[in-house]
mmCIF file of C-alpha atoms in Angstrom:
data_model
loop_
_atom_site.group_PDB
_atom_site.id
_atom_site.type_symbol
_atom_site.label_atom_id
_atom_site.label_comp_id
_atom_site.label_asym_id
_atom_site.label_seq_id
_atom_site.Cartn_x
_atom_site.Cartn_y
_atom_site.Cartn_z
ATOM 1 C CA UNK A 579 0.000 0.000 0.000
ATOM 2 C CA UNK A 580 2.443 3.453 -1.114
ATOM 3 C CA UNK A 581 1.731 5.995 1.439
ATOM 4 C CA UNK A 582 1.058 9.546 0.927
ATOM 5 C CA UNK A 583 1.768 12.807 3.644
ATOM 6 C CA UNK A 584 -0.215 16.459 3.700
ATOM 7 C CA UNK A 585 3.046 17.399 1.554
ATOM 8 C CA UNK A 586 2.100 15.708 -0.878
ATOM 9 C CA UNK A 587 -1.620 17.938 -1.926
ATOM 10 C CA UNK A 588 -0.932 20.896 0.318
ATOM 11 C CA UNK A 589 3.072 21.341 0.358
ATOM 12 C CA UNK A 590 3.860 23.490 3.291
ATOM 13 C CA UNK A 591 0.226 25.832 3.278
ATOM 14 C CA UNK A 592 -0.845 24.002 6.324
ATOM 15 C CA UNK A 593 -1.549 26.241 9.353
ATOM 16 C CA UNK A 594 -2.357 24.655 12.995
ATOM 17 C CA UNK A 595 -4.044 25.949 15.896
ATOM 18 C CA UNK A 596 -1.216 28.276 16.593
ATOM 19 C CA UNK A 597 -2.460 29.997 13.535
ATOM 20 C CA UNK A 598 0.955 30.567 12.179
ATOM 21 C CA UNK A 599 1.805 28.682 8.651
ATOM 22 C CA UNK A 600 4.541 26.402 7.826
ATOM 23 C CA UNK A 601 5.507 28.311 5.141
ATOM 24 C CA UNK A 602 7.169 31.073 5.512
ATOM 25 C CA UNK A 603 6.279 33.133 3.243
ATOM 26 C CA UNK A 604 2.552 33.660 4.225
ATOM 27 C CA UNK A 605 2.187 35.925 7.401
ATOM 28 C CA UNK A 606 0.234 34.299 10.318
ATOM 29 C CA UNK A 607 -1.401 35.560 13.294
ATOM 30 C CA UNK A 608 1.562 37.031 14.954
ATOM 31 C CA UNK A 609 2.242 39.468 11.690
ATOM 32 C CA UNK A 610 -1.877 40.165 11.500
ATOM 33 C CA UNK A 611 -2.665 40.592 15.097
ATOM 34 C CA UNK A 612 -2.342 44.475 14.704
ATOM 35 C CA UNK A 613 -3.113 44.614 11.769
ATOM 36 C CA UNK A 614 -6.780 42.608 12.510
ATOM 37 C CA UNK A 615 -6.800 44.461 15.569
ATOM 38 C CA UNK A 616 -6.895 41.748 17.848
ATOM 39 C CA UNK A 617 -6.183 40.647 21.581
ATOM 40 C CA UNK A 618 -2.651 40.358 22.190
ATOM 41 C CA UNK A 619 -1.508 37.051 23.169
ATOM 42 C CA UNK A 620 -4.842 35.047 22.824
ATOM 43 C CA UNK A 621 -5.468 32.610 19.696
ATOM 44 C CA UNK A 622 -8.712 32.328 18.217
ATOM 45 C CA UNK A 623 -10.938 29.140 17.854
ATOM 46 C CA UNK A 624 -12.344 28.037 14.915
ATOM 47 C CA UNK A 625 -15.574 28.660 15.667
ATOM 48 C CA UNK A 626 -14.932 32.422 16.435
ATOM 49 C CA UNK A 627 -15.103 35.294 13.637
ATOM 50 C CA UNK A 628 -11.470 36.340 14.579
ATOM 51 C CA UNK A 629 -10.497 33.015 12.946
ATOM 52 C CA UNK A 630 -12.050 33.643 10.295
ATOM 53 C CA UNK A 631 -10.406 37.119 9.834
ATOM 54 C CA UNK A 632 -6.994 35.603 10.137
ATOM 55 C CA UNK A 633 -7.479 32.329 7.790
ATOM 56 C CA UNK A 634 -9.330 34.898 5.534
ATOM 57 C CA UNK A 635 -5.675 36.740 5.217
ATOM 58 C CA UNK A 636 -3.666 34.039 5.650
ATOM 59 C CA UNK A 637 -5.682 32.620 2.330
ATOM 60 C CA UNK A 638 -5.582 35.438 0.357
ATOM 61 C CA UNK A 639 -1.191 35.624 0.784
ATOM 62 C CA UNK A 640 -1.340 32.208 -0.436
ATOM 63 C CA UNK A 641 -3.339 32.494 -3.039
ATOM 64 C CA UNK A 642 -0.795 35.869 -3.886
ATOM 65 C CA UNK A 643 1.815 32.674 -3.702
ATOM 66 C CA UNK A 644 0.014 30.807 -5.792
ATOM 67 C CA UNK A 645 -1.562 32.105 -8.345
ATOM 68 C CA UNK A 646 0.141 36.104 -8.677
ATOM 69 C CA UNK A 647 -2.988 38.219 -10.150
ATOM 70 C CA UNK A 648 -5.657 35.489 -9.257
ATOM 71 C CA UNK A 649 -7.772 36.936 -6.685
ATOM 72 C CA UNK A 650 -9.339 34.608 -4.344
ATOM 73 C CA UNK A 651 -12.932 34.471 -4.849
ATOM 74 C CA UNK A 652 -14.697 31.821 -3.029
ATOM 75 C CA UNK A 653 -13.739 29.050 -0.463
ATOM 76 C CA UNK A 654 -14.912 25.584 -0.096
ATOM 77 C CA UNK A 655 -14.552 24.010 3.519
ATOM 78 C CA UNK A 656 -14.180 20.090 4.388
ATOM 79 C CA UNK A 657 -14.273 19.268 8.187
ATOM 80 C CA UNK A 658 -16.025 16.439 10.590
ATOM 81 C CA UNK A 659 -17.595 18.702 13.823
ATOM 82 C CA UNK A 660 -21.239 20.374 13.258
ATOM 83 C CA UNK A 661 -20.626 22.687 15.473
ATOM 84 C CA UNK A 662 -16.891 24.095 14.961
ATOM 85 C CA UNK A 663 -16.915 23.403 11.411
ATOM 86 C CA UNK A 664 -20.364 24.780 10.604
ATOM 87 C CA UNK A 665 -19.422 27.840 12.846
ATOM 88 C CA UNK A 666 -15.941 28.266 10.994
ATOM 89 C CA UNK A 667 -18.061 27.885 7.580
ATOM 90 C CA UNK A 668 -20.591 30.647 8.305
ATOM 91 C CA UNK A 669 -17.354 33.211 9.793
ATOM 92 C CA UNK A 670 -16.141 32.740 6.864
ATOM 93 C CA UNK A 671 -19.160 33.380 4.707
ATOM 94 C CA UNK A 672 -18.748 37.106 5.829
ATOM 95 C CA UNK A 673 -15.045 37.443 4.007
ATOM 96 C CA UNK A 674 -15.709 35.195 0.889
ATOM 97 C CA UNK A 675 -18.470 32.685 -0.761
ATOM 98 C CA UNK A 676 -18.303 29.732 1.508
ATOM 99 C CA UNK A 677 -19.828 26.050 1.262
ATOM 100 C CA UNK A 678 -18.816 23.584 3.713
ATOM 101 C CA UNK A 679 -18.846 19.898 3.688
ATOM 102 C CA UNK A 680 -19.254 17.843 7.224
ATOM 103 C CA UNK A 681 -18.798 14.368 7.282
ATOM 104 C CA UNK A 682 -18.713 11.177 9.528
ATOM 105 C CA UNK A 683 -18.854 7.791 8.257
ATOM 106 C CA UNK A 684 -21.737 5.916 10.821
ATOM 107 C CA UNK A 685 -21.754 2.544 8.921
ATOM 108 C CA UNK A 686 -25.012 1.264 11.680
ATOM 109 C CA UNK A 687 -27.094 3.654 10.256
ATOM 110 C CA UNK A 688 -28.550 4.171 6.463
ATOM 111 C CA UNK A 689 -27.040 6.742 3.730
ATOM 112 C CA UNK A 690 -28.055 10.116 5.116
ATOM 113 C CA UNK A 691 -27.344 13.421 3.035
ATOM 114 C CA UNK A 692 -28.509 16.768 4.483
ATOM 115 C CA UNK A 693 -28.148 20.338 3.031
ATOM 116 C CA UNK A 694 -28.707 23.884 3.623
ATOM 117 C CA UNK A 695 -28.199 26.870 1.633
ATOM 118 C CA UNK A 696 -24.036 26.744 3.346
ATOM 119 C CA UNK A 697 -23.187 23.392 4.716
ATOM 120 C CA UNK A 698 -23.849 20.342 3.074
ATOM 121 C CA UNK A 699 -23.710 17.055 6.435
ATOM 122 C CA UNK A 700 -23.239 13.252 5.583
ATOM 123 C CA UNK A 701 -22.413 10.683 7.258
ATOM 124 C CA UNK A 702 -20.084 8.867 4.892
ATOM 125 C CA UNK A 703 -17.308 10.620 3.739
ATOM 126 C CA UNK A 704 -17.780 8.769 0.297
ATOM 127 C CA UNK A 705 -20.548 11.914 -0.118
ATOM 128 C CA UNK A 706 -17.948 14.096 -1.277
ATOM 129 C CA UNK A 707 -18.757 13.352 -4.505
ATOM 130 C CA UNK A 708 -22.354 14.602 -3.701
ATOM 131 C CA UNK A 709 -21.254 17.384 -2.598
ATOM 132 C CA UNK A 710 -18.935 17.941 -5.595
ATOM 133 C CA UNK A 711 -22.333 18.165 -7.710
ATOM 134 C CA UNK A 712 -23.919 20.104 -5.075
ATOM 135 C CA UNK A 713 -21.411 22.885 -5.337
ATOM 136 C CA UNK A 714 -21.514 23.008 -8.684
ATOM 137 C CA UNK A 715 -25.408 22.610 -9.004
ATOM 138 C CA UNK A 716 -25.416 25.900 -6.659
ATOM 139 C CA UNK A 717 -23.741 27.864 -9.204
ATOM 140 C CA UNK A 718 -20.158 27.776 -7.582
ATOM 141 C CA UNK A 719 -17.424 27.853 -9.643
ATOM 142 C CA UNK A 720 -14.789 25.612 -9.513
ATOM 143 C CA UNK A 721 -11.358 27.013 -10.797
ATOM 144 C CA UNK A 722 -8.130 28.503 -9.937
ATOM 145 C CA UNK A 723 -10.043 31.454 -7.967
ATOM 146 C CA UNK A 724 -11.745 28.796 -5.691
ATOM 147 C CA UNK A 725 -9.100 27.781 -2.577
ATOM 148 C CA UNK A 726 -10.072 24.935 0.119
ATOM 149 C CA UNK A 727 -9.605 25.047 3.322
ATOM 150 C CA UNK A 728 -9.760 21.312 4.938
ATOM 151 C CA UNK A 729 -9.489 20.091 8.422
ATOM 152 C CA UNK A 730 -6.707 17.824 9.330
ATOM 153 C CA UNK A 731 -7.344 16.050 12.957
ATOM 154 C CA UNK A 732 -10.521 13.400 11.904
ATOM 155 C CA UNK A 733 -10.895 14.844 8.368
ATOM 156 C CA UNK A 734 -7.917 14.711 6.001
ATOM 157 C CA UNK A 735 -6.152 11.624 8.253
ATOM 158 C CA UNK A 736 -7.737 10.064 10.350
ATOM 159 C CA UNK A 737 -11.766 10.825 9.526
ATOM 160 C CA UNK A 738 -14.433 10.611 11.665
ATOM 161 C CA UNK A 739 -16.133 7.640 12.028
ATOM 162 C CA UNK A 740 -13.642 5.721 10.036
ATOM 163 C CA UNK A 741 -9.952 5.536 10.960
ATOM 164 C CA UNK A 742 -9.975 8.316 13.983
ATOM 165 C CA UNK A 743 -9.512 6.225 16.692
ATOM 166 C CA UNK A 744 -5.517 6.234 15.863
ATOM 167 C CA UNK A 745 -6.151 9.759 16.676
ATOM 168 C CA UNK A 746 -7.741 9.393 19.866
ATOM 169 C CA UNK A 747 -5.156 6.930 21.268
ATOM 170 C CA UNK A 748 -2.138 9.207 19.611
ATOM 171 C CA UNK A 749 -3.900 12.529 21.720
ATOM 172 C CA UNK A 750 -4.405 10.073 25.104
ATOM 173 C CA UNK A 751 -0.864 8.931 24.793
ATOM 174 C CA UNK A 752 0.843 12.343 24.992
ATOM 175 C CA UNK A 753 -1.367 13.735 27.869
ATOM 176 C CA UNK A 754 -0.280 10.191 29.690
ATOM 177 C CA UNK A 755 3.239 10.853 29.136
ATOM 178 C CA UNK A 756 3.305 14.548 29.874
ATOM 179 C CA UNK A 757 1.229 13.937 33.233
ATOM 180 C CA UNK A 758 3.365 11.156 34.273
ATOM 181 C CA UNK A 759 6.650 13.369 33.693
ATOM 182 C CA UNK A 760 5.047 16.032 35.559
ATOM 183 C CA UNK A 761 3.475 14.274 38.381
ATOM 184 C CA UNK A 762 6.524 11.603 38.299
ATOM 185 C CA UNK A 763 6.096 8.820 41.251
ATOM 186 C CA UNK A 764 2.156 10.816 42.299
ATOM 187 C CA UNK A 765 0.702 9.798 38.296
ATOM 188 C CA UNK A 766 -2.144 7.629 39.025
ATOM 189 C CA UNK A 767 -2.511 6.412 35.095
ATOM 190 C CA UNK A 768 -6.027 4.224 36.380
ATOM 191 C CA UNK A 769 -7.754 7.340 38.051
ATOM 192 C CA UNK A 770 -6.598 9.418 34.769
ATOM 193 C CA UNK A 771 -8.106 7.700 31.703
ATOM 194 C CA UNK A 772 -11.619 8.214 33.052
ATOM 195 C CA UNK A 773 -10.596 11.672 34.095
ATOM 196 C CA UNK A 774 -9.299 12.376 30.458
ATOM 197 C CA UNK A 775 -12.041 10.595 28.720
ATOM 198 C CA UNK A 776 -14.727 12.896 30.458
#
């Protein structure tokens, strides 16, 4: 089975929670915080419209990268939680055209497709292709002025529903291993999973 990494589709435009991009080139929060006017020291959450100001300008430097001349027009949006994801996709509705795919594959239960005017839901992540159509039935075009933002943790490795309990036990592992170095001799690791888990 060959393997693949983010690399290889998104080459270094990835940004994480710190907000900051691993390329270089493309200013983060820390070179828009005055600029956005916003709260020294604090970093947004998705769901918050200061997010969306950020990835909005973080986007648009990329797309400078990308494509010099090519104007961003529209965004689509591929994550796996209704509410941070559909929050994120309306944020960002108020800087560009957004529509926003949520999925989570729940093989118990039938097929189920659900749209809106913004946010198309599944619960298979095979419905990409429906929402491929969907997109385009809505009038949205796809080309180079179109950019995508997609969730990594449970979307693009790892989705929902499917292969995300790597995830889980990757996340549980660290906080195990950081408590025990802090807490040394005093880490209790049978009083801590439940603790975590809630």
């Amino acid at each position: 089975m060959e393997r693949a990494s983010l690399y290889d589709f998104l080459g270094d435009l990835v940004v994480y929670r710190n907000l900051e991009p691993c390329d270089a080139r493309v200013p983060g929060l820390s070179a828009l915080r005055s600029r956005l006017g916003l709260e020294p020291g604090r970093i947004p959450r998705k769901a918050e419209p200061e997010y969306a100001a950020v990835v909005v300008q973080i986007l648009h430097a990329a797309q400078a990268l990308r494509l010099p001349g090519r104007p961003l027009e529209r965004l689509l949006y591929l994550g796996d939680t209704l509410m941070n994801d559909r929050g994120a996709i309306h944020n960002l509705r108020a800087h560009l055209p957004t529509l926003g795919f949520i999925g989570c594959d729940e093989a118990d239960e039938p097929r189920r497709i659900q749209t809106d005017e913004v946010v198309m839901t599944a619960n298979r992540w095979d419905a990409l292709v429906d929402f491929v159509r969907w997109v385009e039935d809505q009038g949205f075009v796809l080309n180079e002025g179109t950019a995508a933002v997609i969730d990594l943790d449970k979307t693009a490795f790892g989705a929902r529903g499917r292969n995300d309990g790597t995830i889980d036990a990757a996340r549980v592992e660290a906080v195990r291993r950081t408590a025990e170095e802090v807490l040394g001799g005093a880490f209790d690791e049978i009083t801590f999973r439940p603790i975590y888990d809630e």
